[in-house]
Amino acid sequence: MDKPIIAYDRFDGGRRQVHRIVGTVPPELAAFGLAIIHGSRLLRGGVLEQPPGFRRSFDFYCLSHLVEGEGIYHNADTGQSREFHAGELVMAMPGTAQLYGGNASYYLEDSICFCGRTADALREAGIIADGVFSCGPVRRVGRIIETALEPTLFAQLKAATMLQQLLLELHAENLELSIGGSSAFAALLVELRRTPERWWTVGEMAKECGLSESHFRRAFHAYTGMPPKLYLDRMKLQLAAEMLISTGLTLAQVAARFGYMDPFHFSRRFKALNGMSPDAYRRHYRMR
């Protein structure tokens, strides 16, 4: 299967470098939403040179897992510079002026460049972002590269699926490291599902996790992608939807199971989330 390649253009007397995609993504991969453009397992020698005023950017997404050696990362847009080590991974988003590479005698990397609307959605959701992240010593990126080297459509779709899974795993793992105590959040979510009739206050949830309310709100949003009260509301209504089509309980009984003492309020909230009333939802999905 033919795939697009990467070329780079230089501007401003060689002080600006833009790496671009040359060619088109195969329609099957474009429809899938994620395409690997390039992958390599590469050993670089020497130390990264950073000429004054040099800016490099990509028209695609790129990640580099440092397997061995020491690295240096510089984000020209934010002015951030930092060293990184074996087991860490650099992510570069399209358009970001950045530079990364060896900071010692060698730099052994597994690197993947990719594009697609799924990658765009992950970026918009905060799942992927510029910077340095923990990846661990196992060559997880290398396994994806090995699969992507096979040119068949099946192998390309499999590699893209593996990459998407890795990006989600990295987000969860680094979230655990950044907020600390994410096991407390996991335990809290289990408790919320175990007690669906209870209307937890934010203060009660924060206390359960051993955090202040302000810290809890920020960390909970980072962990789930939504504020705690909205999560609680949606969780109740999704469980209620399942109960409506799997049991013969009345609307009032289902509402009470999830802490809604007023069935009319429950119906309004249910319709706002699901686009139809509880009765219509039950009739529609029980007929299938």
PDB file of C-alpha atoms in Angstrom:
ATOM      1  CA  MET A   1       0.000   0.000   0.000  1.00  0.00           C
ATOM      2  CA  ASP A   2       1.364   3.401  -1.035  1.00  0.00           C
ATOM      3  CA  LYS A   3       1.655   5.891   1.808  1.00  0.00           C
ATOM      4  CA  PRO A   4       2.481   9.603   1.901  1.00  0.00           C
ATOM      5  CA  ILE A   5       6.050  10.592   2.668  1.00  0.00           C
ATOM      6  CA  ILE A   6       7.628  13.457   4.606  1.00  0.00           C
ATOM      7  CA  ALA A   7       9.624  16.252   3.031  1.00  0.00           C
ATOM      8  CA  TYR A   8      10.969  19.423   4.605  1.00  0.00           C
ATOM      9  CA  ASP A   9      11.281  22.987   3.413  1.00  0.00           C
ATOM     10  CA  ARG A  10      13.737  25.557   4.689  1.00  0.00           C
ATOM     11  CA  PHE A  11      12.959  29.259   5.000  1.00  0.00           C
ATOM     12  CA  ASP A  12      14.759  32.378   6.204  1.00  0.00           C
ATOM     13  CA  GLY A  13      18.236  31.280   5.188  1.00  0.00           C
ATOM     14  CA  GLY A  14      17.894  27.859   6.798  1.00  0.00           C
ATOM     15  CA  ARG A  15      16.738  29.198  10.208  1.00  0.00           C
ATOM     16  CA  ARG A  16      13.187  27.911   9.810  1.00  0.00           C
ATOM     17  CA  GLN A  17      12.389  24.330   8.823  1.00  0.00           C
ATOM     18  CA  VAL A  18       8.901  22.955   8.139  1.00  0.00           C
ATOM     19  CA  HIS A  19       8.366  19.231   7.684  1.00  0.00           C
ATOM     20  CA  ARG A  20       5.413  18.578   5.400  1.00  0.00           C
ATOM     21  CA  ILE A  21       3.399  15.607   4.178  1.00  0.00           C
ATOM     22  CA  VAL A  22       3.974  14.875   0.490  1.00  0.00           C
ATOM     23  CA  GLY A  23       1.272  12.848  -1.205  1.00  0.00           C
ATOM     24  CA  THR A  24      -2.164  11.799   0.031  1.00  0.00           C
ATOM     25  CA  VAL A  25      -3.323   9.426   2.725  1.00  0.00           C
ATOM     26  CA  PRO A  26      -4.973   6.279   1.269  1.00  0.00           C
ATOM     27  CA  PRO A  27      -8.771   6.672   1.398  1.00  0.00           C
ATOM     28  CA  GLU A  28      -9.208   3.625   3.642  1.00  0.00           C
ATOM     29  CA  LEU A  29      -6.895   5.112   6.281  1.00  0.00           C
ATOM     30  CA  ALA A  30      -8.418   8.573   5.866  1.00  0.00           C
ATOM     31  CA  ALA A  31     -11.854   7.094   6.553  1.00  0.00           C
ATOM     32  CA  PHE A  32     -10.445   5.269   9.590  1.00  0.00           C
ATOM     33  CA  GLY A  33      -9.243   8.631  10.927  1.00  0.00           C
ATOM     34  CA  LEU A  34      -5.668   7.742  11.802  1.00  0.00           C
ATOM     35  CA  ALA A  35      -2.755   7.056   9.478  1.00  0.00           C
ATOM     36  CA  ILE A  36       0.891   6.357  10.253  1.00  0.00           C
ATOM     37  CA  ILE A  37       3.031   8.308   7.789  1.00  0.00           C
ATOM     38  CA  HIS A  38       6.449   7.187   8.934  1.00  0.00           C
ATOM     39  CA  GLY A  39       8.040   5.043  11.600  1.00  0.00           C
ATOM     40  CA  SER A  40      11.669   4.382  12.427  1.00  0.00           C
ATOM     41  CA  ARG A  41      13.879   2.753  15.022  1.00  0.00           C
ATOM     42  CA  LEU A  42      16.923   4.953  14.827  1.00  0.00           C
ATOM     43  CA  LEU A  43      20.225   5.439  16.609  1.00  0.00           C
ATOM     44  CA  ARG A  44      21.564   8.970  16.313  1.00  0.00           C
ATOM     45  CA  GLY A  45      25.052   9.999  17.258  1.00  0.00           C
ATOM     46  CA  GLY A  46      26.265  13.289  18.643  1.00  0.00           C
ATOM     47  CA  VAL A  47      24.621  16.103  20.543  1.00  0.00           C
ATOM     48  CA  LEU A  48      21.685  18.117  19.235  1.00  0.00           C
ATOM     49  CA  GLU A  49      22.777  21.503  17.961  1.00  0.00           C
ATOM     50  CA  GLN A  50      20.366  24.394  18.392  1.00  0.00           C
ATOM     51  CA  PRO A  51      21.360  27.305  16.129  1.00  0.00           C
ATOM     52  CA  PRO A  52      20.268  30.754  17.367  1.00  0.00           C
ATOM     53  CA  GLY A  53      16.787  31.580  16.143  1.00  0.00           C
ATOM     54  CA  PHE A  54      16.260  28.147  14.542  1.00  0.00           C
ATOM     55  CA  ARG A  55      12.593  27.053  14.434  1.00  0.00           C
ATOM     56  CA  ARG A  56      11.338  23.649  13.306  1.00  0.00           C
ATOM     57  CA  SER A  57       7.733  22.546  13.004  1.00  0.00           C
ATOM     58  CA  PHE A  58       5.741  19.645  11.574  1.00  0.00           C
ATOM     59  CA  ASP A  59       2.523  19.585   9.554  1.00  0.00           C
ATOM     60  CA  PHE A  60       1.651  16.312  11.306  1.00  0.00           C
ATOM     61  CA  TYR A  61       1.886  14.632  14.724  1.00  0.00           C
ATOM     62  CA  CYS A  62       5.094  12.988  15.900  1.00  0.00           C
ATOM     63  CA  LEU A  63       6.186  11.047  18.951  1.00  0.00           C
ATOM     64  CA  SER A  64       9.706   9.905  19.834  1.00  0.00           C
ATOM     65  CA  HIS A  65      10.282   7.319  22.557  1.00  0.00           C
ATOM     66  CA  LEU A  66      13.816   7.569  23.928  1.00  0.00           C
ATOM     67  CA  VAL A  67      14.946   3.959  24.388  1.00  0.00           C
ATOM     68  CA  GLU A  68      18.565   4.632  25.369  1.00  0.00           C
ATOM     69  CA  GLY A  69      20.680   7.736  25.927  1.00  0.00           C
ATOM     70  CA  GLU A  70      19.818  11.263  27.068  1.00  0.00           C
ATOM     71  CA  GLY A  71      17.743  13.864  25.271  1.00  0.00           C
ATOM     72  CA  ILE A  72      17.026  17.595  25.210  1.00  0.00           C
ATOM     73  CA  TYR A  73      13.638  19.120  24.317  1.00  0.00           C
ATOM     74  CA  HIS A  74      13.009  22.746  23.411  1.00  0.00           C
ATOM     75  CA  ASN A  75       9.644  24.350  22.665  1.00  0.00           C
ATOM     76  CA  ALA A  76      10.299  27.667  20.926  1.00  0.00           C
ATOM     77  CA  ASP A  77       6.652  28.737  21.233  1.00  0.00           C
ATOM     78  CA  THR A  78       6.663  28.549  25.043  1.00  0.00           C
ATOM     79  CA  GLY A  79      10.400  28.911  25.659  1.00  0.00           C
ATOM     80  CA  GLN A  80      10.384  25.627  27.589  1.00  0.00           C
ATOM     81  CA  SER A  81      13.620  23.629  27.569  1.00  0.00           C
ATOM     82  CA  ARG A  82      14.318  20.470  29.523  1.00  0.00           C
ATOM     83  CA  GLU A  83      16.352  17.310  29.516  1.00  0.00           C
ATOM     84  CA  PHE A  84      14.637  13.962  29.233  1.00  0.00           C
ATOM     85  CA  HIS A  85      15.789  10.435  29.781  1.00  0.00           C
ATOM     86  CA  ALA A  86      15.420   6.865  28.553  1.00  0.00           C
ATOM     87  CA  GLY A  87      11.849   5.727  29.104  1.00  0.00           C
ATOM     88  CA  GLU A  88      10.399   9.152  28.334  1.00  0.00           C
ATOM     89  CA  LEU A  89       8.622  10.212  25.172  1.00  0.00           C
ATOM     90  CA  VAL A  90       8.375  13.513  23.284  1.00  0.00           C
ATOM     91  CA  MET A  91       5.128  14.473  21.572  1.00  0.00           C
ATOM     92  CA  ALA A  92       5.054  17.189  18.917  1.00  0.00           C
ATOM     93  CA  MET A  93       1.783  18.650  17.646  1.00  0.00           C
ATOM     94  CA  PRO A  94       1.339  20.133  14.158  1.00  0.00           C
ATOM     95  CA  GLY A  95       2.553  23.713  13.917  1.00  0.00           C
ATOM     96  CA  THR A  96       4.493  23.805  17.190  1.00  0.00           C
ATOM     97  CA  ALA A  97       8.003  25.235  16.892  1.00  0.00           C
ATOM     98  CA  GLN A  98      10.118  22.608  18.655  1.00  0.00           C
ATOM     99  CA  LEU A  99      13.432  20.812  18.600  1.00  0.00           C
ATOM    100  CA  TYR A 100      14.459  17.592  20.323  1.00  0.00           C
ATOM    101  CA  GLY A 101      17.276  15.095  20.049  1.00  0.00           C
ATOM    102  CA  GLY A 102      20.395  13.761  21.730  1.00  0.00           C
ATOM    103  CA  ASN A 103      22.012  15.408  24.718  1.00  0.00           C
ATOM    104  CA  ALA A 104      24.774  12.799  25.036  1.00  0.00           C
ATOM    105  CA  SER A 105      26.949  10.629  22.826  1.00  0.00           C
ATOM    106  CA  TYR A 106      23.938   8.787  21.380  1.00  0.00           C
ATOM    107  CA  TYR A 107      20.157   8.880  21.195  1.00  0.00           C
ATOM    108  CA  LEU A 108      18.261   5.678  20.406  1.00  0.00           C
ATOM    109  CA  GLU A 109      14.644   6.428  19.538  1.00  0.00           C
ATOM    110  CA  ASP A 110      11.509   4.734  18.290  1.00  0.00           C
ATOM    111  CA  SER A 111       9.656   7.414  16.346  1.00  0.00           C
ATOM    112  CA  ILE A 112       6.229   7.551  14.672  1.00  0.00           C
ATOM    113  CA  CYS A 113       4.696  10.343  12.576  1.00  0.00           C
ATOM    114  CA  PHE A 114       0.936  10.260  12.021  1.00  0.00           C
ATOM    115  CA  CYS A 115      -2.093  12.300  10.993  1.00  0.00           C
ATOM    116  CA  GLY A 116      -5.890  12.103  10.760  1.00  0.00           C
ATOM    117  CA  ARG A 117      -9.088  13.438  12.255  1.00  0.00           C
ATOM    118  CA  THR A 118      -8.890  10.959  15.150  1.00  0.00           C
ATOM    119  CA  ALA A 119      -5.548  12.487  16.119  1.00  0.00           C
ATOM    120  CA  ASP A 120      -7.145  15.945  15.843  1.00  0.00           C
ATOM    121  CA  ALA A 121      -9.976  14.823  18.143  1.00  0.00           C
ATOM    122  CA  LEU A 122      -7.515  13.418  20.688  1.00  0.00           C
ATOM    123  CA  ARG A 123      -5.671  16.732  20.665  1.00  0.00           C
ATOM    124  CA  GLU A 124      -8.871  18.731  21.126  1.00  0.00           C
ATOM    125  CA  ALA A 125      -9.836  16.474  24.036  1.00  0.00           C
ATOM    126  CA  GLY A 126      -6.470  17.004  25.699  1.00  0.00           C
ATOM    127  CA  ILE A 127      -5.477  13.357  25.281  1.00  0.00           C
ATOM    128  CA  ILE A 128      -2.329  14.309  23.368  1.00  0.00           C
ATOM    129  CA  ALA A 129      -0.302  17.508  23.659  1.00  0.00           C
ATOM    130  CA  ASP A 130       3.168  18.936  23.158  1.00  0.00           C
ATOM    131  CA  GLY A 131       5.812  17.988  25.700  1.00  0.00           C
ATOM    132  CA  VAL A 132       7.702  15.189  27.408  1.00  0.00           C
ATOM    133  CA  PHE A 133       5.816  12.275  28.963  1.00  0.00           C
ATOM    134  CA  SER A 134       6.566   8.998  30.697  1.00  0.00           C
ATOM    135  CA  CYS A 135       6.404   5.896  28.486  1.00  0.00           C
ATOM    136  CA  GLY A 136       8.505   3.306  30.330  1.00  0.00           C
ATOM    137  CA  PRO A 137      11.365   1.063  29.172  1.00  0.00           C
ATOM    138  CA  VAL A 138       9.311  -1.379  27.076  1.00  0.00           C
ATOM    139  CA  ARG A 139       9.497  -0.580  23.352  1.00  0.00           C
ATOM    140  CA  ARG A 140       5.772  -0.061  22.892  1.00  0.00           C
ATOM    141  CA  VAL A 141       6.284   2.348  19.997  1.00  0.00           C
ATOM    142  CA  GLY A 142       8.706  -0.090  18.381  1.00  0.00           C
ATOM    143  CA  ARG A 143       6.013  -2.769  18.287  1.00  0.00           C
ATOM    144  CA  ILE A 144       3.728  -0.423  16.356  1.00  0.00           C
ATOM    145  CA  ILE A 145       6.534   0.421  13.922  1.00  0.00           C
ATOM    146  CA  GLU A 146       7.162  -3.285  13.312  1.00  0.00           C
ATOM    147  CA  THR A 147       3.481  -3.765  12.432  1.00  0.00           C
ATOM    148  CA  ALA A 148       3.396  -0.640  10.227  1.00  0.00           C
ATOM    149  CA  LEU A 149       6.337  -1.880   8.164  1.00  0.00           C
ATOM    150  CA  GLU A 150       4.011  -4.455   6.589  1.00  0.00           C
ATOM    151  CA  PRO A 151       2.416  -2.637   3.609  1.00  0.00           C
ATOM    152  CA  THR A 152      -0.984  -4.397   3.589  1.00  0.00           C
ATOM    153  CA  LEU A 153      -4.146  -2.486   4.471  1.00  0.00           C
ATOM    154  CA  PHE A 154      -4.846  -4.870   7.352  1.00  0.00           C
ATOM    155  CA  ALA A 155      -1.406  -4.191   8.867  1.00  0.00           C
ATOM    156  CA  GLN A 156      -1.814  -0.423   8.461  1.00  0.00           C
ATOM    157  CA  LEU A 157      -5.211  -0.461  10.166  1.00  0.00           C
ATOM    158  CA  LYS A 158      -3.846  -2.701  12.915  1.00  0.00           C
ATOM    159  CA  ALA A 159      -0.875  -0.372  13.481  1.00  0.00           C
ATOM    160  CA  ALA A 160      -3.179   2.662  13.592  1.00  0.00           C
ATOM    161  CA  THR A 161      -5.393   0.885  16.140  1.00  0.00           C
ATOM    162  CA  MET A 162      -2.339   0.017  18.249  1.00  0.00           C
ATOM    163  CA  LEU A 163      -1.216   3.650  18.093  1.00  0.00           C
ATOM    164  CA  GLN A 164      -4.605   4.957  19.195  1.00  0.00           C
ATOM    165  CA  GLN A 165      -4.617   2.517  22.109  1.00  0.00           C
ATOM    166  CA  LEU A 166      -1.109   3.586  23.106  1.00  0.00           C
ATOM    167  CA  LEU A 167      -2.032   7.278  23.039  1.00  0.00           C
ATOM    168  CA  LEU A 168      -4.997   6.618  25.345  1.00  0.00           C
ATOM    169  CA  GLU A 169      -2.858   4.478  27.678  1.00  0.00           C
ATOM    170  CA  LEU A 170      -0.134   7.119  27.844  1.00  0.00           C
ATOM    171  CA  HIS A 171      -2.694   9.772  28.719  1.00  0.00           C
ATOM    172  CA  ALA A 172      -4.098   7.666  31.570  1.00  0.00           C
ATOM    173  CA  GLU A 173      -0.666   6.685  32.870  1.00  0.00           C
ATOM    174  CA  ASN A 174       0.701  10.235  32.832  1.00  0.00           C
ATOM    175  CA  LEU A 175      -2.491  11.531  34.399  1.00  0.00           C
ATOM    176  CA  GLU A 176      -1.883   9.160  37.301  1.00  0.00           C
ATOM    177  CA  LEU A 177       1.631  10.531  37.693  1.00  0.00           C
ATOM    178  CA  SER A 178       0.545  14.181  37.427  1.00  0.00           C
ATOM    179  CA  ILE A 179      -2.373  14.175  39.864  1.00  0.00           C
ATOM    180  CA  GLY A 180      -1.046  11.499  42.209  1.00  0.00           C
ATOM    181  CA  GLY A 181      -3.582   9.276  43.895  1.00  0.00           C
ATOM    182  CA  SER A 182      -5.556   8.486  40.766  1.00  0.00           C
ATOM    183  CA  SER A 183      -6.320   5.142  42.427  1.00  0.00           C
ATOM    184  CA  ALA A 184      -8.481   7.221  44.761  1.00  0.00           C
ATOM    185  CA  PHE A 185     -10.363   8.580  41.753  1.00  0.00           C
ATOM    186  CA  ALA A 186     -10.850   5.078  40.352  1.00  0.00           C
ATOM    187  CA  ALA A 187     -12.180   3.954  43.740  1.00  0.00           C
ATOM    188  CA  LEU A 188     -14.478   6.977  43.881  1.00  0.00           C
ATOM    189  CA  LEU A 189     -16.006   6.189  40.478  1.00  0.00           C
ATOM    190  CA  VAL A 190     -16.663   2.628  41.623  1.00  0.00           C
ATOM    191  CA  GLU A 191     -18.355   3.989  44.756  1.00  0.00           C
ATOM    192  CA  LEU A 192     -20.495   6.402  42.725  1.00  0.00           C
ATOM    193  CA  ARG A 193     -21.761   3.505  40.613  1.00  0.00           C
ATOM    194  CA  ARG A 194     -22.310   1.379  43.712  1.00  0.00           C
ATOM    195  CA  THR A 195     -24.527   4.050  45.301  1.00  0.00           C
ATOM    196  CA  PRO A 196     -26.497   5.458  42.323  1.00  0.00           C
ATOM    197  CA  GLU A 197     -29.313   6.674  44.560  1.00  0.00           C
ATOM    198  CA  ARG A 198     -27.026   9.058  46.424  1.00  0.00           C
ATOM    199  CA  TRP A 199     -26.486  12.678  45.394  1.00  0.00           C
ATOM    200  CA  TRP A 200     -22.893  13.276  46.370  1.00  0.00           C
ATOM    201  CA  THR A 201     -21.765  16.824  47.000  1.00  0.00           C
ATOM    202  CA  VAL A 202     -18.449  17.961  45.563  1.00  0.00           C
ATOM    203  CA  GLY A 203     -17.201  18.322  49.129  1.00  0.00           C
ATOM    204  CA  GLU A 204     -18.052  14.703  49.908  1.00  0.00           C
ATOM    205  CA  MET A 205     -16.310  13.465  46.769  1.00  0.00           C
ATOM    206  CA  ALA A 206     -13.252  15.587  47.502  1.00  0.00           C
ATOM    207  CA  LYS A 207     -13.099  14.232  51.059  1.00  0.00           C
ATOM    208  CA  GLU A 208     -13.330  10.670  49.722  1.00  0.00           C
ATOM    209  CA  CYS A 209     -10.188  11.372  47.651  1.00  0.00           C
ATOM    210  CA  GLY A 210      -8.384  13.257  50.419  1.00  0.00           C
ATOM    211  CA  LEU A 211      -8.230  16.519  48.457  1.00  0.00           C
ATOM    212  CA  SER A 212      -9.399  20.081  48.884  1.00  0.00           C
ATOM    213  CA  GLU A 213     -12.470  20.985  46.817  1.00  0.00           C
ATOM    214  CA  SER A 214     -10.526  23.264  44.469  1.00  0.00           C
ATOM    215  CA  HIS A 215      -7.791  20.656  43.862  1.00  0.00           C
ATOM    216  CA  PHE A 216     -10.418  17.939  43.494  1.00  0.00           C
ATOM    217  CA  ARG A 217     -12.387  19.883  40.856  1.00  0.00           C
ATOM    218  CA  ARG A 218      -9.278  20.420  38.727  1.00  0.00           C
ATOM    219  CA  ALA A 219      -8.004  16.866  39.112  1.00  0.00           C
ATOM    220  CA  PHE A 220     -11.426  15.298  38.542  1.00  0.00           C
ATOM    221  CA  HIS A 221     -11.889  17.250  35.327  1.00  0.00           C
ATOM    222  CA  ALA A 222      -8.441  16.128  34.166  1.00  0.00           C
ATOM    223  CA  TYR A 223      -9.250  12.515  35.060  1.00  0.00           C
ATOM    224  CA  THR A 224     -12.747  12.310  33.494  1.00  0.00           C
ATOM    225  CA  GLY A 225     -12.909  15.233  31.066  1.00  0.00           C
ATOM    226  CA  MET A 226     -15.906  16.807  32.832  1.00  0.00           C
ATOM    227  CA  PRO A 227     -16.878  18.505  36.124  1.00  0.00           C
ATOM    228  CA  PRO A 228     -17.856  16.149  38.984  1.00  0.00           C
ATOM    229  CA  LYS A 229     -21.548  17.124  39.140  1.00  0.00           C
ATOM    230  CA  LEU A 230     -21.969  16.650  35.389  1.00  0.00           C
ATOM    231  CA  TYR A 231     -20.248  13.264  35.592  1.00  0.00           C
ATOM    232  CA  LEU A 232     -22.586  12.210  38.419  1.00  0.00           C
ATOM    233  CA  ASP A 233     -25.665  13.323  36.470  1.00  0.00           C
ATOM    234  CA  ARG A 234     -24.615  11.557  33.274  1.00  0.00           C
ATOM    235  CA  MET A 235     -23.621   8.383  35.094  1.00  0.00           C
ATOM    236  CA  LYS A 236     -27.051   8.164  36.761  1.00  0.00           C
ATOM    237  CA  LEU A 237     -28.936   8.762  33.513  1.00  0.00           C
ATOM    238  CA  GLN A 238     -26.872   6.236  31.536  1.00  0.00           C
ATOM    239  CA  LEU A 239     -27.482   3.577  34.189  1.00  0.00           C
ATOM    240  CA  ALA A 240     -31.152   4.530  34.221  1.00  0.00           C
ATOM    241  CA  ALA A 241     -31.349   4.072  30.447  1.00  0.00           C
ATOM    242  CA  GLU A 242     -30.030   0.536  30.815  1.00  0.00           C
ATOM    243  CA  MET A 243     -32.568  -0.199  33.564  1.00  0.00           C
ATOM    244  CA  LEU A 244     -35.460   1.119  31.452  1.00  0.00           C
ATOM    245  CA  ILE A 245     -34.895  -1.470  28.722  1.00  0.00           C
ATOM    246  CA  SER A 246     -33.780  -4.372  30.910  1.00  0.00           C
ATOM    247  CA  THR A 247     -36.464  -4.307  33.644  1.00  0.00           C
ATOM    248  CA  GLY A 248     -40.203  -3.813  33.988  1.00  0.00           C
ATOM    249  CA  LEU A 249     -39.898  -1.125  36.681  1.00  0.00           C
ATOM    250  CA  THR A 250     -42.158   1.890  36.342  1.00  0.00           C
ATOM    251  CA  LEU A 251     -40.733   5.278  35.421  1.00  0.00           C
ATOM    252  CA  ALA A 252     -41.182   6.478  39.009  1.00  0.00           C
ATOM    253  CA  GLN A 253     -39.382   3.399  40.367  1.00  0.00           C
ATOM    254  CA  VAL A 254     -36.440   3.856  37.988  1.00  0.00           C
ATOM    255  CA  ALA A 255     -36.224   7.543  38.852  1.00  0.00           C
ATOM    256  CA  ALA A 256     -36.183   6.739  42.590  1.00  0.00           C
ATOM    257  CA  ARG A 257     -33.416   4.155  42.113  1.00  0.00           C
ATOM    258  CA  PHE A 258     -31.161   7.001  40.969  1.00  0.00           C
ATOM    259  CA  GLY A 259     -32.132   9.580  43.541  1.00  0.00           C
ATOM    260  CA  TYR A 260     -34.731  11.497  41.518  1.00  0.00           C
ATOM    261  CA  MET A 261     -37.732  11.924  43.806  1.00  0.00           C
ATOM    262  CA  ASP A 262     -39.596  13.876  41.119  1.00  0.00           C
ATOM    263  CA  PRO A 263     -40.223  11.684  38.018  1.00  0.00           C
ATOM    264  CA  PHE A 264     -40.917  14.789  35.924  1.00  0.00           C
ATOM    265  CA  HIS A 265     -37.496  16.230  36.763  1.00  0.00           C
ATOM    266  CA  PHE A 266     -35.963  12.855  35.906  1.00  0.00           C
ATOM    267  CA  SER A 267     -37.781  12.826  32.552  1.00  0.00           C
ATOM    268  CA  ARG A 268     -36.556  16.326  31.673  1.00  0.00           C
ATOM    269  CA  ARG A 269     -32.938  15.474  32.487  1.00  0.00           C
ATOM    270  CA  PHE A 270     -33.188  12.113  30.676  1.00  0.00           C
ATOM    271  CA  LYS A 271     -34.526  13.751  27.505  1.00  0.00           C
ATOM    272  CA  ALA A 272     -31.843  16.438  27.624  1.00  0.00           C
ATOM    273  CA  LEU A 273     -29.137  13.748  27.613  1.00  0.00           C
ATOM    274  CA  ASN A 274     -30.678  11.091  25.361  1.00  0.00           C
ATOM    275  CA  GLY A 275     -32.804  13.150  22.983  1.00  0.00           C
ATOM    276  CA  MET A 276     -36.053  11.368  23.857  1.00  0.00           C
ATOM    277  CA  SER A 277     -38.247  10.821  26.889  1.00  0.00           C
ATOM    278  CA  PRO A 278     -37.773   7.741  29.102  1.00  0.00           C
ATOM    279  CA  ASP A 279     -41.010   6.206  27.772  1.00  0.00           C
ATOM    280  CA  ALA A 280     -39.991   6.786  24.153  1.00  0.00           C
ATOM    281  CA  TYR A 281     -36.508   5.415  24.868  1.00  0.00           C
ATOM    282  CA  ARG A 282     -37.968   2.256  26.395  1.00  0.00           C
ATOM    283  CA  ARG A 283     -40.381   1.708  23.471  1.00  0.00           C
ATOM    284  CA  HIS A 284     -37.700   2.362  20.855  1.00  0.00           C
ATOM    285  CA  TYR A 285     -34.994   0.071  22.229  1.00  0.00           C
ATOM    286  CA  ARG A 286     -37.257  -2.714  23.468  1.00  0.00           C
ATOM    287  CA  MET A 287     -38.605  -3.108  19.915  1.00  0.00           C
ATOM    288  CA  ARG A 288     -35.147  -3.849  18.517  1.00  0.00           C
TER     289      ARG A 288
END
